[in-house]
Coordinates of C-alpha atoms in Angstrom, one line a residue:
M1 CA 31.9 -7.5 -12.0
V2 CA 30.4 -4.5 -10.2
G3 CA 26.7 -4.4 -9.9
K4 CA 25.9 -7.9 -8.8
C5 CA 22.5 -8.6 -7.2
A6 CA 21.1 -11.3 -5.1
L7 CA 17.8 -12.3 -3.5
I8 CA 17.9 -12.8 0.3
G9 CA 14.9 -14.7 1.4
N10 CA 13.6 -15.7 4.8
L11 CA 16.0 -13.4 6.7
K12 CA 15.1 -14.2 10.3
E13 CA 17.9 -12.4 12.1
P14 CA 18.9 -8.7 12.1
A15 CA 21.4 -7.9 9.4
S16 CA 23.6 -5.1 8.2
F17 CA 24.8 -4.4 4.7
G18 CA 28.1 -3.0 3.4
V19 CA 28.6 0.6 2.5
F20 CA 28.6 -0.2 -1.3
M21 CA 25.4 -2.2 -1.1
A22 CA 21.7 -1.3 -1.4
V23 CA 18.5 -3.0 -0.4
Y24 CA 15.7 -2.9 -3.0
K25 CA 12.3 -4.0 -1.5
T26 CA 9.4 -4.6 -3.7
S27 CA 6.4 -6.9 -4.1
Y28 CA 7.7 -7.7 -7.6
Y29 CA 11.1 -8.9 -6.4
K30 CA 11.3 -11.9 -8.7
Y31 CA 10.8 -9.7 -11.8
V32 CA 13.1 -6.9 -10.6
L33 CA 15.9 -9.5 -9.8
H34 CA 15.5 -10.9 -13.3
Y35 CA 15.6 -7.5 -14.9
L36 CA 18.6 -6.3 -12.9
R37 CA 20.5 -9.3 -14.1
S38 CA 19.5 -8.7 -17.7
N39 CA 21.6 -7.4 -20.6
Q40 CA 18.8 -4.8 -21.2
F41 CA 19.4 -3.3 -17.8
R42 CA 23.1 -3.4 -18.0
G43 CA 23.0 -1.9 -21.4
I44 CA 21.5 1.3 -20.0
F45 CA 24.8 2.0 -18.1
D46 CA 27.3 0.5 -20.6
D47 CA 29.6 3.2 -21.9
G48 CA 30.6 1.0 -24.9
N49 CA 34.2 0.6 -23.7
S50 CA 33.6 -2.2 -21.2
T51 CA 31.2 -5.1 -20.5
S52 CA 30.9 -4.2 -16.8
I53 CA 29.3 -1.4 -14.9
N54 CA 32.1 0.8 -13.4
Q55 CA 29.8 2.4 -10.8
L56 CA 26.1 1.7 -10.2
T57 CA 24.8 4.4 -7.8
Q58 CA 21.5 4.5 -6.0
D59 CA 20.6 7.6 -8.1
M60 CA 21.1 5.4 -11.2
L61 CA 18.8 2.8 -9.8
K62 CA 16.2 5.4 -8.8
R63 CA 16.2 6.9 -12.4
A64 CA 16.1 3.5 -14.2
L65 CA 12.7 2.7 -15.6
L66 CA 11.6 -0.9 -15.4
P67 CA 9.4 -2.2 -18.2
F68 CA 6.1 -3.5 -16.8
L69 CA 3.2 -5.0 -18.7
L70 CA 0.0 -5.0 -16.7

């Protein structure tokens, strides 16, 4: 499945990330991780022909609105 996400905690060494990866830093990381794994988020990009995301770009992530209740 394309568009997998993971939480990397307590990274104590310098690291590099692959060309098709992105780093999303936020104080609300637990909520964002949960939302990115949700069917609601994936449904935004679902074209109806497949259950997977064919290509999730950084532009798509930048335009996606996260529902927050304050």
